[in-house]
PDB file of C-alpha atoms in Angstrom:
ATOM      1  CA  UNK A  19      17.685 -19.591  14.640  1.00  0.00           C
ATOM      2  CA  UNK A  20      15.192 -18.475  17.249  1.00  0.00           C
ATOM      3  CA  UNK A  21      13.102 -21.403  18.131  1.00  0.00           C
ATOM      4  CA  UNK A  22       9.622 -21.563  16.093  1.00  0.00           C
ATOM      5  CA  UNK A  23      11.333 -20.006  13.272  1.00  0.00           C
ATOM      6  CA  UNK A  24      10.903 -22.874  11.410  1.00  0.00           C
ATOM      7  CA  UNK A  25       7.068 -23.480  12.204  1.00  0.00           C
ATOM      8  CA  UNK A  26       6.416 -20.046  11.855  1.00  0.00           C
ATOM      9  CA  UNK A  27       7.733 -19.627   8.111  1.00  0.00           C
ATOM     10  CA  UNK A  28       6.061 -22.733   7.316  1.00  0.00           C
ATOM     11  CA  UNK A  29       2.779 -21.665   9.002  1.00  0.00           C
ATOM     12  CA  UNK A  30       2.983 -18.024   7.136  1.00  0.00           C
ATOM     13  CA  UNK A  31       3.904 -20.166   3.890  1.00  0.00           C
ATOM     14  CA  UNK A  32       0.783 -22.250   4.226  1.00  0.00           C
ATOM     15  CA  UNK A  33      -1.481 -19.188   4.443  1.00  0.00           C
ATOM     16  CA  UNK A  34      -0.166 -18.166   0.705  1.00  0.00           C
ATOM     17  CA  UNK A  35       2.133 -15.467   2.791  1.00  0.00           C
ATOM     18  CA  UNK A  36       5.711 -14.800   0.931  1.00  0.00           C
ATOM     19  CA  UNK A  37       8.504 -13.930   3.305  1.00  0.00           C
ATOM     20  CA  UNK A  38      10.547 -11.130   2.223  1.00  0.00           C
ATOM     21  CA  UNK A  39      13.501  -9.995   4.921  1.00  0.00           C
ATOM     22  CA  UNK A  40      14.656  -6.332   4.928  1.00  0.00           C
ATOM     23  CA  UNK A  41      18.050  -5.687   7.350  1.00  0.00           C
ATOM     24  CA  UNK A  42      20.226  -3.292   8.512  1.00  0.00           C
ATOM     25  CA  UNK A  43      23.379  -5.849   7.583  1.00  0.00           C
ATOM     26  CA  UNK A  44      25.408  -5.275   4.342  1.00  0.00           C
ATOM     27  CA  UNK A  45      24.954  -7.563   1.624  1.00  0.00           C
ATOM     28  CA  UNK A  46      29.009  -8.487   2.451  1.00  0.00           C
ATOM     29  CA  UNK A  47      27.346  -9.645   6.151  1.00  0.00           C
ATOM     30  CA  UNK A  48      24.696 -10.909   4.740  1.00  0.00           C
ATOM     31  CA  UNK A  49      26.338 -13.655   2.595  1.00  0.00           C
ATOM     32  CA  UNK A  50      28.119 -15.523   6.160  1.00  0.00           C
ATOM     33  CA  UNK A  51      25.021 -15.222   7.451  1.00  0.00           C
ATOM     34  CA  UNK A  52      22.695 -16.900   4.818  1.00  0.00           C
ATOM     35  CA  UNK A  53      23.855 -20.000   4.401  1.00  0.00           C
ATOM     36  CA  UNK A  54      24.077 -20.589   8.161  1.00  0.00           C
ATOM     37  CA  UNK A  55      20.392 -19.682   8.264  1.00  0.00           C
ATOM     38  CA  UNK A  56      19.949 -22.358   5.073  1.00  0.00           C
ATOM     39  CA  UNK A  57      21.110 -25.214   6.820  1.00  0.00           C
ATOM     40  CA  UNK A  58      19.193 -24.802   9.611  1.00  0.00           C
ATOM     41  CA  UNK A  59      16.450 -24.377   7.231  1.00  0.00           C
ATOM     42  CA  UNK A  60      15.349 -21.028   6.518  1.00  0.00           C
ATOM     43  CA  UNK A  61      15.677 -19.224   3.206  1.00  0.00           C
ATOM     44  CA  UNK A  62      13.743 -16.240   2.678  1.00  0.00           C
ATOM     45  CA  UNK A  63      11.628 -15.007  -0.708  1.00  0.00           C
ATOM     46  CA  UNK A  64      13.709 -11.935  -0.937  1.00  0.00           C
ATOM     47  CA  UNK A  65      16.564 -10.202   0.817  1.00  0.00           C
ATOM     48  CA  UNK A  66      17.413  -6.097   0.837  1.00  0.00           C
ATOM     49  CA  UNK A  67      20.017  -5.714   2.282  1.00  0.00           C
ATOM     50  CA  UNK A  68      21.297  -1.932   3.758  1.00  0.00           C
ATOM     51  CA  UNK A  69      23.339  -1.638   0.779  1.00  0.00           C
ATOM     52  CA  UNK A  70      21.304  -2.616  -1.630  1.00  0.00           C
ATOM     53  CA  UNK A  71      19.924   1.197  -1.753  1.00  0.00           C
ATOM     54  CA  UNK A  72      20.349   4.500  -1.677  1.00  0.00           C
ATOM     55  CA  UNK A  73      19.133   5.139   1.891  1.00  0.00           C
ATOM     56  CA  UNK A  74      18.152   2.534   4.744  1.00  0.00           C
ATOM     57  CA  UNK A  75      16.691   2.493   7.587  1.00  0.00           C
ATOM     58  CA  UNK A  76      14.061   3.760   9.286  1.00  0.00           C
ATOM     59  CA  UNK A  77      13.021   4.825   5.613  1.00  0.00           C
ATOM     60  CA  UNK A  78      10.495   2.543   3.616  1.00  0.00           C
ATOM     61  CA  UNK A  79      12.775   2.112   0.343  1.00  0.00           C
ATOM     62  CA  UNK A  80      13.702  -1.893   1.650  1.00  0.00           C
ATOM     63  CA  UNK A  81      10.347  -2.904   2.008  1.00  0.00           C
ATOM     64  CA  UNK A  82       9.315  -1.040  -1.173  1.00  0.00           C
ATOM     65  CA  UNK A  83      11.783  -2.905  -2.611  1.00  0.00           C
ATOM     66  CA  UNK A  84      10.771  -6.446  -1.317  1.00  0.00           C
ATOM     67  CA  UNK A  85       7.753  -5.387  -2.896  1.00  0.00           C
ATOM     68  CA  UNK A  86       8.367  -5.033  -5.897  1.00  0.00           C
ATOM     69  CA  UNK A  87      10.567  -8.156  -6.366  1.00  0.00           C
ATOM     70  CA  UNK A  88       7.574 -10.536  -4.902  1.00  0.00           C
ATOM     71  CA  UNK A  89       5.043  -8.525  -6.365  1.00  0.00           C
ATOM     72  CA  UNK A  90       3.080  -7.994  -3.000  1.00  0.00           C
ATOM     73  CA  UNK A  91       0.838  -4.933  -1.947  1.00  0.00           C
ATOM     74  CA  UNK A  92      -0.348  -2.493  -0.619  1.00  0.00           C
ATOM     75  CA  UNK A  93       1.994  -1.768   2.079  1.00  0.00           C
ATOM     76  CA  UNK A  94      -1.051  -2.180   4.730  1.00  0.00           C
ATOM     77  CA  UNK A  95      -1.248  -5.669   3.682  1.00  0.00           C
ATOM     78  CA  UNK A  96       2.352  -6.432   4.532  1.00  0.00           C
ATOM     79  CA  UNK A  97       3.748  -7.701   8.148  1.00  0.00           C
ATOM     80  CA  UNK A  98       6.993  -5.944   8.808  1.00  0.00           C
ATOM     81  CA  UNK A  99       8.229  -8.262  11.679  1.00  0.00           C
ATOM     82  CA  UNK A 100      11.113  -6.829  13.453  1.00  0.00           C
ATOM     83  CA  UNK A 101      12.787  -6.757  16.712  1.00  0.00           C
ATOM     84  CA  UNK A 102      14.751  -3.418  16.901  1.00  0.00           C
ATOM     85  CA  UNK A 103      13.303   0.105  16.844  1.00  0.00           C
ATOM     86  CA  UNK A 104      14.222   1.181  12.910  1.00  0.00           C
ATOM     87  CA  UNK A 105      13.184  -1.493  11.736  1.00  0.00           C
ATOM     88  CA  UNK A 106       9.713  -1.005  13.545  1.00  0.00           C
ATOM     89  CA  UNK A 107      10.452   2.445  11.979  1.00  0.00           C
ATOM     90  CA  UNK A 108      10.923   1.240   8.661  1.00  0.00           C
ATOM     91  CA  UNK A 109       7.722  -0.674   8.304  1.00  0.00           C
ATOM     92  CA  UNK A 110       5.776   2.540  10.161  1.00  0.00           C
ATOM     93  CA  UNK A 111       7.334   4.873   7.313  1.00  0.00           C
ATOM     94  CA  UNK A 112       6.739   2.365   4.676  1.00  0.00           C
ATOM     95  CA  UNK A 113       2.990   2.096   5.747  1.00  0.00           C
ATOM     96  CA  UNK A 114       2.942  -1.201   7.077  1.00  0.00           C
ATOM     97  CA  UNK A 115       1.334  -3.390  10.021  1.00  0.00           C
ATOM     98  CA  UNK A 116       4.108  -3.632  12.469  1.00  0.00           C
ATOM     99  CA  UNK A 117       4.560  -6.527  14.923  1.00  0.00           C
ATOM    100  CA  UNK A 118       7.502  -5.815  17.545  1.00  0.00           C
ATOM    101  CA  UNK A 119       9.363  -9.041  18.860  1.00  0.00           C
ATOM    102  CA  UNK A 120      10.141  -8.244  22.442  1.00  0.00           C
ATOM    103  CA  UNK A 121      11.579 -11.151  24.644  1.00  0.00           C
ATOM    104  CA  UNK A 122      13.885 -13.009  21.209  1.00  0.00           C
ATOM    105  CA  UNK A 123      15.450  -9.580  20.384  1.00  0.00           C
ATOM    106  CA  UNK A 124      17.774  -6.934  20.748  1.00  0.00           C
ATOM    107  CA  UNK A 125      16.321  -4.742  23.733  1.00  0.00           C
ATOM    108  CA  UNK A 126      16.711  -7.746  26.214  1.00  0.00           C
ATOM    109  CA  UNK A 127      19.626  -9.345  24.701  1.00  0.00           C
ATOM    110  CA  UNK A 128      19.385 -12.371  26.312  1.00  0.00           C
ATOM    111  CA  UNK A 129      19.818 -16.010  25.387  1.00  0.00           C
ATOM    112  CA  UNK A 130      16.747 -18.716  25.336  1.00  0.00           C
ATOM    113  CA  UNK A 131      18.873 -20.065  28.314  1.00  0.00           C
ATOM    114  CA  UNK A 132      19.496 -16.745  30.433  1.00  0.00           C
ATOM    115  CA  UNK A 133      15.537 -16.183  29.980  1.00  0.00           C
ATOM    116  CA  UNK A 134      14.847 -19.456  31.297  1.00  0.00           C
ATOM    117  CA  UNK A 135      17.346 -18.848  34.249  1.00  0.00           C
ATOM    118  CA  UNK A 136      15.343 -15.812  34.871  1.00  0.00           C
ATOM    119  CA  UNK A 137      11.727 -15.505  37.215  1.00  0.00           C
ATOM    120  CA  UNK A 138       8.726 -14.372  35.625  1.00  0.00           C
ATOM    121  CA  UNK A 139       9.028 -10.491  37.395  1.00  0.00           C
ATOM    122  CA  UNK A 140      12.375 -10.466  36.365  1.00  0.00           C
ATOM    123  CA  UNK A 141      11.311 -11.315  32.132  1.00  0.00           C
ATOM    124  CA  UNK A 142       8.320  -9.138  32.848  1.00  0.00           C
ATOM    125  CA  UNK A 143      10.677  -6.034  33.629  1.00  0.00           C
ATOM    126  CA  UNK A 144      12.830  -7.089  30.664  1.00  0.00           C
ATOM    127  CA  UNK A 145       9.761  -7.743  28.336  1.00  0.00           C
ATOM    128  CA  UNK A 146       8.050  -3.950  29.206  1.00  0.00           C
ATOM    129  CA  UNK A 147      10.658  -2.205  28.804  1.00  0.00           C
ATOM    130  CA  UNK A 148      11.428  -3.764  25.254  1.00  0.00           C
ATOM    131  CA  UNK A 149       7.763  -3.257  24.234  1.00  0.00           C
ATOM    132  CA  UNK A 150       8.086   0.572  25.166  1.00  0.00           C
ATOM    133  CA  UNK A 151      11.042   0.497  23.109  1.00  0.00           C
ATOM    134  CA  UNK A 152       8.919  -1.293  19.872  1.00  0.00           C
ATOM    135  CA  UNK A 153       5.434   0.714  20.825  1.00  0.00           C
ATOM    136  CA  UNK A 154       7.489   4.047  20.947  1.00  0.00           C
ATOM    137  CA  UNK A 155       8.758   3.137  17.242  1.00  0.00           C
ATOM    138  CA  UNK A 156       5.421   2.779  15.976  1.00  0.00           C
ATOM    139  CA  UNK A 157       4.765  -1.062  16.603  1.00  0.00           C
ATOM    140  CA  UNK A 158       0.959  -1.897  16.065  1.00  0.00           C
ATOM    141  CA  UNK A 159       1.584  -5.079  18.025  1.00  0.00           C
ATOM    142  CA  UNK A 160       4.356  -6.623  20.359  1.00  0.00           C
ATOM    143  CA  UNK A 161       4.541 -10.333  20.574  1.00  0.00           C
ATOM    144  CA  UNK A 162       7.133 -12.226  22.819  1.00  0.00           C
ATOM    145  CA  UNK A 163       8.484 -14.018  20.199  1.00  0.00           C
ATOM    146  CA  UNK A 164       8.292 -15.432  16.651  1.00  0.00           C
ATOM    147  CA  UNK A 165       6.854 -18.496  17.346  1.00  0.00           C
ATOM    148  CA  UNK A 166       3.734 -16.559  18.602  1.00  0.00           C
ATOM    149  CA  UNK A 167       3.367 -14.809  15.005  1.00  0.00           C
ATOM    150  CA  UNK A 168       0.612 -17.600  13.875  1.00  0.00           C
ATOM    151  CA  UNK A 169      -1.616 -16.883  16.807  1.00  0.00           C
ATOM    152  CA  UNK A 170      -1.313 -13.320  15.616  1.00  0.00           C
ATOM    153  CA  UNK A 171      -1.639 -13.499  12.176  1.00  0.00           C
ATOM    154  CA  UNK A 172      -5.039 -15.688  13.199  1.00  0.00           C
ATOM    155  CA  UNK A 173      -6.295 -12.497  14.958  1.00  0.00           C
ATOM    156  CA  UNK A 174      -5.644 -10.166  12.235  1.00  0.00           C
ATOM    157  CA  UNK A 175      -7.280 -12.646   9.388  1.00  0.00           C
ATOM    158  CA  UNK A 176     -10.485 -12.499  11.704  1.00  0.00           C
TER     159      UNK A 176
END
């Protein structure tokens, strides 16, 4: 898991916030990956899964779904967290508040170790260029990483 996964659920948890987790994986994927996740403690509310509809990706129905099964709404009270441009998309089309995760995802593909190998310049080349990436998908706001979601979610609740 990305560190301050953990904390972060927990934190969101604590606030009355339900977790629901929308991905471009297939349900097939989905089922090596969960109980890795598990045992390292993290178990989501809900899971939609690419195949679990009719269409995916960067259309709303996944986070539709998720609400439905945790009974949550309207979509502008939902967080769709993500750290790839459709799903950014998905939570834009689905009419959500999107928060982009730049330096843990995909756009800089790089390990907690490689980051820390790295200078600041060097991560601050790596972390505008995935923002661009998340801001030109329709991301409301880009944080660095999960474990600054709290500090976020603070700012919003005020």
């Amino acid at each position: 898991l990305i560190p301050g996964t953990i904390e972060t659920i927990a934190d969101l948890r604590g606030r009355g916030m339900k977790v629901g987790s929308t991905t471009g994986y297939t349900r097939s994927i989905m089922q090596r990956v969960l109980p890795v996740a598990a045992a390292q403690g993290y178990r989501p509310d809900n899971l939609v899964c690419s195949d679990d509809l009719a269409e995916g990706r960067p259309g709303p129905l996944g986070i539709y779904k998720c609400m439905v099964d945790l009974a949550v709404y309207p979509p502008a009270a939902i967080l769709k967290v993500d750290d790839t441009a459709p799903g950014i998309a998905e939570g834009v089309s689905a009419g959500s508040v999107t928060v982009g995760l730049a330096l843990s995802g995909n756009a800089v593909g790089k390990t907690l170790e490689e980051l820390a190998a790295m200078s600041e310049p060097e991560i601050a080349v790596l972390r505008d260029h995935a923002t661009r990436l998340l801001k030109d998908a329709g991301a409301d706001h880009v944080i660095d990483s999960i474990r600054d979601l709290p500090r976020l979610v603070t700012q919003l609740e005020a």
